PDB file of C-alpha atoms and ligand atoms in Angstrom:
ATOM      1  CA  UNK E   1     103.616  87.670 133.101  1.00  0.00           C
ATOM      2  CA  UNK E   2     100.610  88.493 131.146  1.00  0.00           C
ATOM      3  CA  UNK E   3      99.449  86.811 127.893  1.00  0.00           C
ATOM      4  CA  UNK E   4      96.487  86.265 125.982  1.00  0.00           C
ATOM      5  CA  UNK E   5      96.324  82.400 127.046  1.00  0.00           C
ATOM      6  CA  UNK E   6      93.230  83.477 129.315  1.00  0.00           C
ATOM      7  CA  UNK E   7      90.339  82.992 126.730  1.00  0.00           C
ATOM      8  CA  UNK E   8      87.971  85.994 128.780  1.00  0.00           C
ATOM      9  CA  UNK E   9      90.852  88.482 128.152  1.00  0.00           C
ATOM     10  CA  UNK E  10      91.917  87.292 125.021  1.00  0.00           C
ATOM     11  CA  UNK E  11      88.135  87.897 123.527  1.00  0.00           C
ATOM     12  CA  UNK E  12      88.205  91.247 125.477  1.00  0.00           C
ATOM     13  CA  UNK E  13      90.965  92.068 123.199  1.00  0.00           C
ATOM     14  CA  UNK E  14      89.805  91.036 119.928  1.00  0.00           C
ATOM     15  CA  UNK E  15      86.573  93.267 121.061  1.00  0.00           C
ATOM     16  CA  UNK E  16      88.649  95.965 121.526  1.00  0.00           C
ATOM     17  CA  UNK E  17      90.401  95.856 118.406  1.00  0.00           C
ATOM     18  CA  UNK E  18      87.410  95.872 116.220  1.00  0.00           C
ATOM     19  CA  UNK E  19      86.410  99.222 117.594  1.00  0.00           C
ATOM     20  CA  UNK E  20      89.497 101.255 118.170  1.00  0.00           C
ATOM     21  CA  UNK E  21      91.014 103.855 116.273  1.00  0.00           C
ATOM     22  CA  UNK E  22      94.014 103.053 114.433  1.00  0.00           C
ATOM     23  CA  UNK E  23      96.127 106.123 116.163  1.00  0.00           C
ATOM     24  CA  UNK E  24      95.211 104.637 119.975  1.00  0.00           C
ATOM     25  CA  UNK E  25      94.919 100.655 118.805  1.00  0.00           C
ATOM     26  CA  UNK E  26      97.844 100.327 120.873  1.00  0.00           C
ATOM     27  CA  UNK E  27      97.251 101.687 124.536  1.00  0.00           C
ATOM     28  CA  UNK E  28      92.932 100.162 123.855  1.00  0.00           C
ATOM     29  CA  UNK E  29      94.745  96.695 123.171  1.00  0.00           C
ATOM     30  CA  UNK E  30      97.080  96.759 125.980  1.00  0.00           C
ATOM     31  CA  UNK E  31      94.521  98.560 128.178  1.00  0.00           C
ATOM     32  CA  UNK E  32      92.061  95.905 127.357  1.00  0.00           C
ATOM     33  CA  UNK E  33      94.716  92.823 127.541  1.00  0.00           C
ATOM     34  CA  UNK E  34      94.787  94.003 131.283  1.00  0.00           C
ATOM     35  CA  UNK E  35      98.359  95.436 130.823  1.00  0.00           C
ATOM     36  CA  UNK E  36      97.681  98.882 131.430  1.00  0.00           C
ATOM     37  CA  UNK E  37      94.760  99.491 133.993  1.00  0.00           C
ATOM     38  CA  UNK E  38      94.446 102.930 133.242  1.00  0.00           C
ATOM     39  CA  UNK E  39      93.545 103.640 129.560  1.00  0.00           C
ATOM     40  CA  UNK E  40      93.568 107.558 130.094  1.00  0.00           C
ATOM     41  CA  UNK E  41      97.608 107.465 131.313  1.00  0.00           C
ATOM     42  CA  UNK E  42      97.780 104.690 128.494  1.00  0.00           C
ATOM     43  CA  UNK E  43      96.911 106.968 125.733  1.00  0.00           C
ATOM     44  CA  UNK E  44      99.696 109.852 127.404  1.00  0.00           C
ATOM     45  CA  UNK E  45     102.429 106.831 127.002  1.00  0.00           C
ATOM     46  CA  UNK E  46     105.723 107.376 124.020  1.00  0.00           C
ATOM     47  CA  UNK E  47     104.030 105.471 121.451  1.00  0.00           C
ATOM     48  CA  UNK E  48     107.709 103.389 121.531  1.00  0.00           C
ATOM     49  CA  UNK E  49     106.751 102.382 125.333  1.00  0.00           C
ATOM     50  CA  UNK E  50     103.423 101.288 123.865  1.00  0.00           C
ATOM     51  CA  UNK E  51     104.888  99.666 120.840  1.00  0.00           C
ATOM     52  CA  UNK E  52     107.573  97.722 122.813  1.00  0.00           C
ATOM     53  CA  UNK E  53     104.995  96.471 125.262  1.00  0.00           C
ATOM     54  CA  UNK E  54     102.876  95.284 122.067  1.00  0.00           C
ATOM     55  CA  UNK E  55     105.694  93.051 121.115  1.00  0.00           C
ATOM     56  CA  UNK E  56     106.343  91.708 124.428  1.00  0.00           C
ATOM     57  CA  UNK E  57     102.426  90.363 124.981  1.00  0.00           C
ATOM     58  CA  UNK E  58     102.836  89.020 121.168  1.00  0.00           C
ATOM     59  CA  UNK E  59     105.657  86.906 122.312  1.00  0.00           C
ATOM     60  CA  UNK E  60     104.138  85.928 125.402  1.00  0.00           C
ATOM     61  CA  UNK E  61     100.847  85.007 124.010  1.00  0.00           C
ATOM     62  CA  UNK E  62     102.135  83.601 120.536  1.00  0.00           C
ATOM     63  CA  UNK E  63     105.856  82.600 120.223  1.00  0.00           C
ATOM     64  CA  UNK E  64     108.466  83.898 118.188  1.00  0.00           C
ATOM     65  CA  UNK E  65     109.497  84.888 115.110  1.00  0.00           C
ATOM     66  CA  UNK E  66     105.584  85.796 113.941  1.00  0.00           C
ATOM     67  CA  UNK E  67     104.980  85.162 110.366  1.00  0.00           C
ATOM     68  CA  UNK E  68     104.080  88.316 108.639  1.00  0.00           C
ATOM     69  CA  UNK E  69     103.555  88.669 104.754  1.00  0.00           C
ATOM     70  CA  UNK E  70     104.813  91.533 102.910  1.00  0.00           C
ATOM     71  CA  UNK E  71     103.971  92.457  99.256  1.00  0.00           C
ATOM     72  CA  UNK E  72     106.333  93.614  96.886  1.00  0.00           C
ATOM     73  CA  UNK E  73     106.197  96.420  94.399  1.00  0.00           C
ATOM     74  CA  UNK E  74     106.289  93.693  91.660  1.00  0.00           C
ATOM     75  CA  UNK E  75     103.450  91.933  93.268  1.00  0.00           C
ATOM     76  CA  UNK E  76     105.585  89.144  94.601  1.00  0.00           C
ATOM     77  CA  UNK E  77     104.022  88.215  97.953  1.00  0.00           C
ATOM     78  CA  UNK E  78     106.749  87.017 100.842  1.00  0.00           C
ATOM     79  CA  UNK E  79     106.281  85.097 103.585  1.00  0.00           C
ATOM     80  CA  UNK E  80     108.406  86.737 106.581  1.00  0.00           C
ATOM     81  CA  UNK E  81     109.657  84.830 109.599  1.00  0.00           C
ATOM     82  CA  UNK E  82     109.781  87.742 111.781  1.00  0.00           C
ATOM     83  CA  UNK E  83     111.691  88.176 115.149  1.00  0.00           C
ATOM     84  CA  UNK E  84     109.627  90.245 117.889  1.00  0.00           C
ATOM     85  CA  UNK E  85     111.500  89.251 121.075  1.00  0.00           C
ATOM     86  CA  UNK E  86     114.617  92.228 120.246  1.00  0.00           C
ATOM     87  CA  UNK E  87     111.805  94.598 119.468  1.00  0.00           C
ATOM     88  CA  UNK E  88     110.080  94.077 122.894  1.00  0.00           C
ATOM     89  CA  UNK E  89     113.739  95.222 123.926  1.00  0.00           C
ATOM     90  CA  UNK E  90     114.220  98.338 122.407  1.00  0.00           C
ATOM     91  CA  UNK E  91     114.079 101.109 124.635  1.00  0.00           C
ATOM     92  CA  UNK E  92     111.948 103.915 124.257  1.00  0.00           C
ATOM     93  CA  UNK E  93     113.177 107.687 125.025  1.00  0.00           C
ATOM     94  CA  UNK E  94     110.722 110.302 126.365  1.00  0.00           C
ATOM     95  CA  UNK E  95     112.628 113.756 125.417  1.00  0.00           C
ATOM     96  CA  UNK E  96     115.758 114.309 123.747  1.00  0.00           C
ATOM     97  CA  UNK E  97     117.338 118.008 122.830  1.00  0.00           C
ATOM     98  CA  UNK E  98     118.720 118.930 119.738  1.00  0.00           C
ATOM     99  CA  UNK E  99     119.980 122.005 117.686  1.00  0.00           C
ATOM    100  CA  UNK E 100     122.490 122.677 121.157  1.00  0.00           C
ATOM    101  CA  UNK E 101     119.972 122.385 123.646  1.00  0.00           C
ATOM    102  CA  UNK E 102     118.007 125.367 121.827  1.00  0.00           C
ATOM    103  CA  UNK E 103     115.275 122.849 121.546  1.00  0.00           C
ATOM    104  CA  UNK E 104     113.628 119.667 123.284  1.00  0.00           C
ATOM    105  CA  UNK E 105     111.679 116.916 121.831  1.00  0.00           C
ATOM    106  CA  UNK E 106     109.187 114.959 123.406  1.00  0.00           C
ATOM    107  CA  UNK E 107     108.242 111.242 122.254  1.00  0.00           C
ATOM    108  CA  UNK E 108     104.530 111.337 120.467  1.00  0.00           C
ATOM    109  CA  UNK E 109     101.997 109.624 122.592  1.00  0.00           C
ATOM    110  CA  UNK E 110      98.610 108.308 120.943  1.00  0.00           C
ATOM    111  CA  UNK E 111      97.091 110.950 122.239  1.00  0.00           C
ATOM    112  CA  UNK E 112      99.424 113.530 119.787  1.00  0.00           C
ATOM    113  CA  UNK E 113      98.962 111.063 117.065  1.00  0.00           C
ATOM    114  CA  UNK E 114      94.635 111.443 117.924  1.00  0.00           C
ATOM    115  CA  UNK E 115      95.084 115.375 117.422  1.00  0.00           C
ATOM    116  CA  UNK E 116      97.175 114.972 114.536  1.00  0.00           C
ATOM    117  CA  UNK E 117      94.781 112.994 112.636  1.00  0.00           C
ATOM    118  CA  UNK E 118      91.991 114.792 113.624  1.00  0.00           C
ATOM    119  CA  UNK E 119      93.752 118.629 112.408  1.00  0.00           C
ATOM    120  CA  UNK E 120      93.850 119.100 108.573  1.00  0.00           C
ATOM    121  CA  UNK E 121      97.787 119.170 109.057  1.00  0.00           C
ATOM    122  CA  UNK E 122      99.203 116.579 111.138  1.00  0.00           C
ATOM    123  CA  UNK E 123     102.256 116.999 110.745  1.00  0.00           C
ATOM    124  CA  UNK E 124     102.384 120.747 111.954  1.00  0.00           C
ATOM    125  CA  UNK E 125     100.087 119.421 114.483  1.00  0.00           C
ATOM    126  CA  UNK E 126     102.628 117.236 115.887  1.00  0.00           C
ATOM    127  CA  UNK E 127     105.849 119.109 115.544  1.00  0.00           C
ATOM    128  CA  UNK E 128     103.521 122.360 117.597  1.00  0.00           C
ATOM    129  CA  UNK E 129     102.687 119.559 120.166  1.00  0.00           C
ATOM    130  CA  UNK E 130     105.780 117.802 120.782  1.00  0.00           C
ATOM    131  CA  UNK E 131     108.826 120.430 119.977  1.00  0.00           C
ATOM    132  CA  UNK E 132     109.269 123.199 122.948  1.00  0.00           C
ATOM    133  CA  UNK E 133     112.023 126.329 122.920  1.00  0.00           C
ATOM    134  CA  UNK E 134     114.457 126.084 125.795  1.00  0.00           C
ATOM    135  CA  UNK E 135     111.926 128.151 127.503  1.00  0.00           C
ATOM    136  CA  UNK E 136     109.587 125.501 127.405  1.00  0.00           C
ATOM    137  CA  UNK E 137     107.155 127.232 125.285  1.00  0.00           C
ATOM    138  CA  UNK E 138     105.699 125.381 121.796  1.00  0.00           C
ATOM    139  CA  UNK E 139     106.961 126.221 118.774  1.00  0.00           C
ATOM    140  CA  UNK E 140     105.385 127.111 115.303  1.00  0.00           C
ATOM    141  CA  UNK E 141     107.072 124.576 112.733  1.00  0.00           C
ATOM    142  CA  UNK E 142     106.908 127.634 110.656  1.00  0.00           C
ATOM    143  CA  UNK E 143     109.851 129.111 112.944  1.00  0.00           C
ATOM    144  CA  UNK E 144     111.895 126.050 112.378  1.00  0.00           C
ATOM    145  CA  UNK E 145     115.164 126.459 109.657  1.00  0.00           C
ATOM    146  CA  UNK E 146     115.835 123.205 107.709  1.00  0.00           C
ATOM    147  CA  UNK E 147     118.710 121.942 109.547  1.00  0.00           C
ATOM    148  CA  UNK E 148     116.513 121.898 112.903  1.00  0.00           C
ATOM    149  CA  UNK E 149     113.520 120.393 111.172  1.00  0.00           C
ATOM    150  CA  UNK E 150     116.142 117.511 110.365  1.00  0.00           C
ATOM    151  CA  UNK E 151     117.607 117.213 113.515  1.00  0.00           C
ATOM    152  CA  UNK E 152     114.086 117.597 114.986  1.00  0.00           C
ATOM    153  CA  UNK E 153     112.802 114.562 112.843  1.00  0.00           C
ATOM    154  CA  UNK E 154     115.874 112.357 113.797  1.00  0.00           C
ATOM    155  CA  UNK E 155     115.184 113.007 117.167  1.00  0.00           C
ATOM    156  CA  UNK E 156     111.497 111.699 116.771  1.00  0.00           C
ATOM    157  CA  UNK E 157     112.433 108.985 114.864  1.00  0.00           C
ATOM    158  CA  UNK E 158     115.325 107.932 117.971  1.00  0.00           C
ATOM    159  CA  UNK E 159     112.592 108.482 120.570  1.00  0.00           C
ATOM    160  CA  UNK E 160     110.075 106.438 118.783  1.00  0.00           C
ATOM    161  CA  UNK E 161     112.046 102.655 119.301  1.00  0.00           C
ATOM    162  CA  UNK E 162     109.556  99.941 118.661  1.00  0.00           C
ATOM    163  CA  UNK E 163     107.142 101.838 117.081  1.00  0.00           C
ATOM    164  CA  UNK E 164     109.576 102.931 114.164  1.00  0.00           C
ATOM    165  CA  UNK E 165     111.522  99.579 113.438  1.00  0.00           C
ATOM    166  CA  UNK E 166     111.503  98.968 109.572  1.00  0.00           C
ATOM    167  CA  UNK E 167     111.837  95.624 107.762  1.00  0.00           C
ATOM    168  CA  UNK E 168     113.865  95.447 104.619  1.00  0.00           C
ATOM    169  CA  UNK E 169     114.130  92.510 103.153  1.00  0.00           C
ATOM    170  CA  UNK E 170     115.314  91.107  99.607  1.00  0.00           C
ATOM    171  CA  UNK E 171     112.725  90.026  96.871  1.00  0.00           C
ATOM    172  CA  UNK E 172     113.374  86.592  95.404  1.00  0.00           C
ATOM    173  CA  UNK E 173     111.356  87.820  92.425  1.00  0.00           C
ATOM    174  CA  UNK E 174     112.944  90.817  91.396  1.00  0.00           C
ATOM    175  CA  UNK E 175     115.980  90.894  93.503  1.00  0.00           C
ATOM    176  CA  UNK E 176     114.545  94.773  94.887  1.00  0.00           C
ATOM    177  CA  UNK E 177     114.854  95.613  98.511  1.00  0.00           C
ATOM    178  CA  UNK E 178     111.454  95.381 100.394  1.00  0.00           C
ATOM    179  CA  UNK E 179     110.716  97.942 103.183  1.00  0.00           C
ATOM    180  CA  UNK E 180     108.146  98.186 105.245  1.00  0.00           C
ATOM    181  CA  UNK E 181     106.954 100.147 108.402  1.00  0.00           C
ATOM    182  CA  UNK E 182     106.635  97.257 111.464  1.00  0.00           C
ATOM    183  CA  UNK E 183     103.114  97.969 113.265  1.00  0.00           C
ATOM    184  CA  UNK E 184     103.188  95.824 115.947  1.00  0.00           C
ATOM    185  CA  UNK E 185      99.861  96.417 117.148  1.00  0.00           C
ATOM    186  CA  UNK E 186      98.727  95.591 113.509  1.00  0.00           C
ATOM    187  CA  UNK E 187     100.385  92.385 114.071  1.00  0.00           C
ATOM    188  CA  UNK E 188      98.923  91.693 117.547  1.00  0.00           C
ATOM    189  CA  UNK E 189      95.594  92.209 116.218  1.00  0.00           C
ATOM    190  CA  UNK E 190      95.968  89.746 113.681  1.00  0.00           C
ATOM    191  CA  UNK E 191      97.235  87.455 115.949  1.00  0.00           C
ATOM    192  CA  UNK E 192      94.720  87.602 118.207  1.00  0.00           C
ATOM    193  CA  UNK E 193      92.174  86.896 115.401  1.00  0.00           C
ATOM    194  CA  UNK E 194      93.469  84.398 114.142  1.00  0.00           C
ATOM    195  CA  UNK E 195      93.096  82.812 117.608  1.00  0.00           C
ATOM    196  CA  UNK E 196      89.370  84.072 118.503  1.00  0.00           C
ATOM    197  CA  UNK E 197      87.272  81.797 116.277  1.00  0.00           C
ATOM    198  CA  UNK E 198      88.609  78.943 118.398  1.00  0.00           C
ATOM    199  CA  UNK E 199      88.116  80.208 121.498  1.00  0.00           C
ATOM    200  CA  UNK E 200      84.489  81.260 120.261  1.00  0.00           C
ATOM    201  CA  UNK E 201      84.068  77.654 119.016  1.00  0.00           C
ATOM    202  CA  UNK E 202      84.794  76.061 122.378  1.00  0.00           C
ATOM    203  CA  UNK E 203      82.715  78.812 124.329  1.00  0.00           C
ATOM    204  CA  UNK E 204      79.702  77.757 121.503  1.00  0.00           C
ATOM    205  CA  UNK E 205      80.606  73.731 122.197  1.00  0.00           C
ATOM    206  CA  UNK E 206      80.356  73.895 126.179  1.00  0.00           C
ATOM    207  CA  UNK E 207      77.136  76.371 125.775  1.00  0.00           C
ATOM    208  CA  UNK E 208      75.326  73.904 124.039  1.00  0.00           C
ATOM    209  CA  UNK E 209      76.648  70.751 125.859  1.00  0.00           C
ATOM    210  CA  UNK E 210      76.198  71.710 129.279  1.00  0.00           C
ATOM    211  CA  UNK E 211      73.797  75.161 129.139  1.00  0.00           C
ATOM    212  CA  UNK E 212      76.625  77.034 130.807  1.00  0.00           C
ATOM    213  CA  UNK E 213      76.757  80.790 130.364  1.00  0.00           C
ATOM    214  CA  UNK E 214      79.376  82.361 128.706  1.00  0.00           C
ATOM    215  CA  UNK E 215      81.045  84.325 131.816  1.00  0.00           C
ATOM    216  CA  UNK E 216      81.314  80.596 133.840  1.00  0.00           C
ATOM    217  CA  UNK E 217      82.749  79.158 130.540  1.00  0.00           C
ATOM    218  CA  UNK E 218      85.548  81.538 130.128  1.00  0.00           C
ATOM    219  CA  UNK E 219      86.319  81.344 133.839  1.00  0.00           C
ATOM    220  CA  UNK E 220      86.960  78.117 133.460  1.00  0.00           C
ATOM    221  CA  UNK E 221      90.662  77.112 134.657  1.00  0.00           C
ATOM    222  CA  UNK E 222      91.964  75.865 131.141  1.00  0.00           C
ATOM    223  CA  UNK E 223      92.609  72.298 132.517  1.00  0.00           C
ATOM    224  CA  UNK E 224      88.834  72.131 133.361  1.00  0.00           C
ATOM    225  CA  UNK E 225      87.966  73.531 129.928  1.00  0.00           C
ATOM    226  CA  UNK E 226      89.783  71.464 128.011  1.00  0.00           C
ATOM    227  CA  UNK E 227      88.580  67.880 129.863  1.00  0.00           C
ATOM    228  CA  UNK E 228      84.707  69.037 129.566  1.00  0.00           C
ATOM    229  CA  UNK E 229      85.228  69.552 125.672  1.00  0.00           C
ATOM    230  CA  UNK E 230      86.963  66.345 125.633  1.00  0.00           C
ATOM    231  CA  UNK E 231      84.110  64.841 127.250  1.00  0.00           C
ATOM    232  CA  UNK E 232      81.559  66.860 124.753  1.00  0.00           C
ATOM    233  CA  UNK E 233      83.220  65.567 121.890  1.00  0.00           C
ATOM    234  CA  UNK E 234      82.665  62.239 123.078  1.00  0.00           C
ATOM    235  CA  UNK E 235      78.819  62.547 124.040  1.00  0.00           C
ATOM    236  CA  UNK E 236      78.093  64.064 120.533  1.00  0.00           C
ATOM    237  CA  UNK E 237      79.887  60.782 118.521  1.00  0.00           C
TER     238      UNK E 237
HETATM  239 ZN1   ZN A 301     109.718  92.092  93.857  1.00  0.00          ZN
END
């Protein structure tokens, strides 16, 4: 099982974070975390795959239900005891066919969602990279009649899993119906800064108390760790 307990690889994650692009925070978070050696296969992964994994080093790491705070239309802010363990469960689908088997529909990967954002319509961009003809070959949204764009975007949505779970939830100040896109990598990150500054501290504690470099500190075994600050704490009263 992997998890974020390991201070070295839970900094190399909170690194990571900083500097990744929203579209591939994902696959760099789980790539860095040590879950998926490869980044370059990473980024070609269903971005449900990706999601679901997400959830799975957020329970790990963290526990569950995570608390996550949603805002309400009417400004009402709501505290949100939410449960990640069934969305680490949800499977993920690759390709599915619709419109008869006329066409087939492939689960976006990061990579997709890079293109899209980078192409000055990312939508088209996405439905040209991930819908094929039965004869495998790409095919122009433009060619698509209503009815298959909507089967096509049910499809999508299916394949996607974890990474399209939506939370609705009642406001107790207006009495409206909250909803809100889950990003679990969103949630990872803030996870996993909300847990740096303590790992920094300690790293900054046992620096200064014994003139250890950083790389020996975090390879501590956490046993050892935690009886050298106990014993810095007690030279500095
Ligand atoms: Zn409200």
């Amino acid at each position: 099982m992997t998890t974020l307990d390991d201070p070295g690889r839970l900094l190399a994650v909170w690194e990571a974070a900083a500097t990744a692009p929203p579209a591939a925070r994902g696959p760099v978070l789980l790539h860095a975390a040590g879950l998926l050696p490869d980044l370059d296969a990473a980024l070609d992964l269903p971005v449900g795959t990706v999601a679901a994994l997400a959830a799975r080093l957020s329970v790990d790491s963290f526990g569950d239900p995570v608390d996550a705070v949603l805002t309400c239309g009417c400004g009402e802010v709501l505290d949100v005891a939410l449960p990640l363990e069934p969305v680490a469960g949800l499977p993920a689908g690759v390709t599915g066919t619709v419109a008869g088997g006329a066409l087939r529909v492939r689960a976006p990967t990061a990579r997709d969602l890079l293109a899209a954002g980078r192409s000055g319509d990312p939508l088209g961009t996405l439905l040209a990279r991930c819908v094929r003809d039965a004869a495998d070959r790409p095919v122009a949204p433009a060619e698509l009649t209503a009815d298959q764009r909507r089967a096509v975007d049910a499809a999508a949505e299916e394949l996607a899993g974890a990474a399209a779970v939506v939370l609705r939830t009642r406001c107790p100040g207006c009495g409206e119906t909250v909803v809100a896109a889950l990003d679990v990598a969103e949630l990872l990150c803030e996870r996993v800064a909300g847990r740096a500054p303590a790992v920094l501290a300690e790293v900054a504690t046992l620096a200064a108390a014994y003139g250890w470099a950083e790389a020996d500190i975090l390879g501590l075994p956490a046993g050892r760790r935690r009886a050298y600050l106990a014993l810095a704490a007690r030279r500095a009263v």
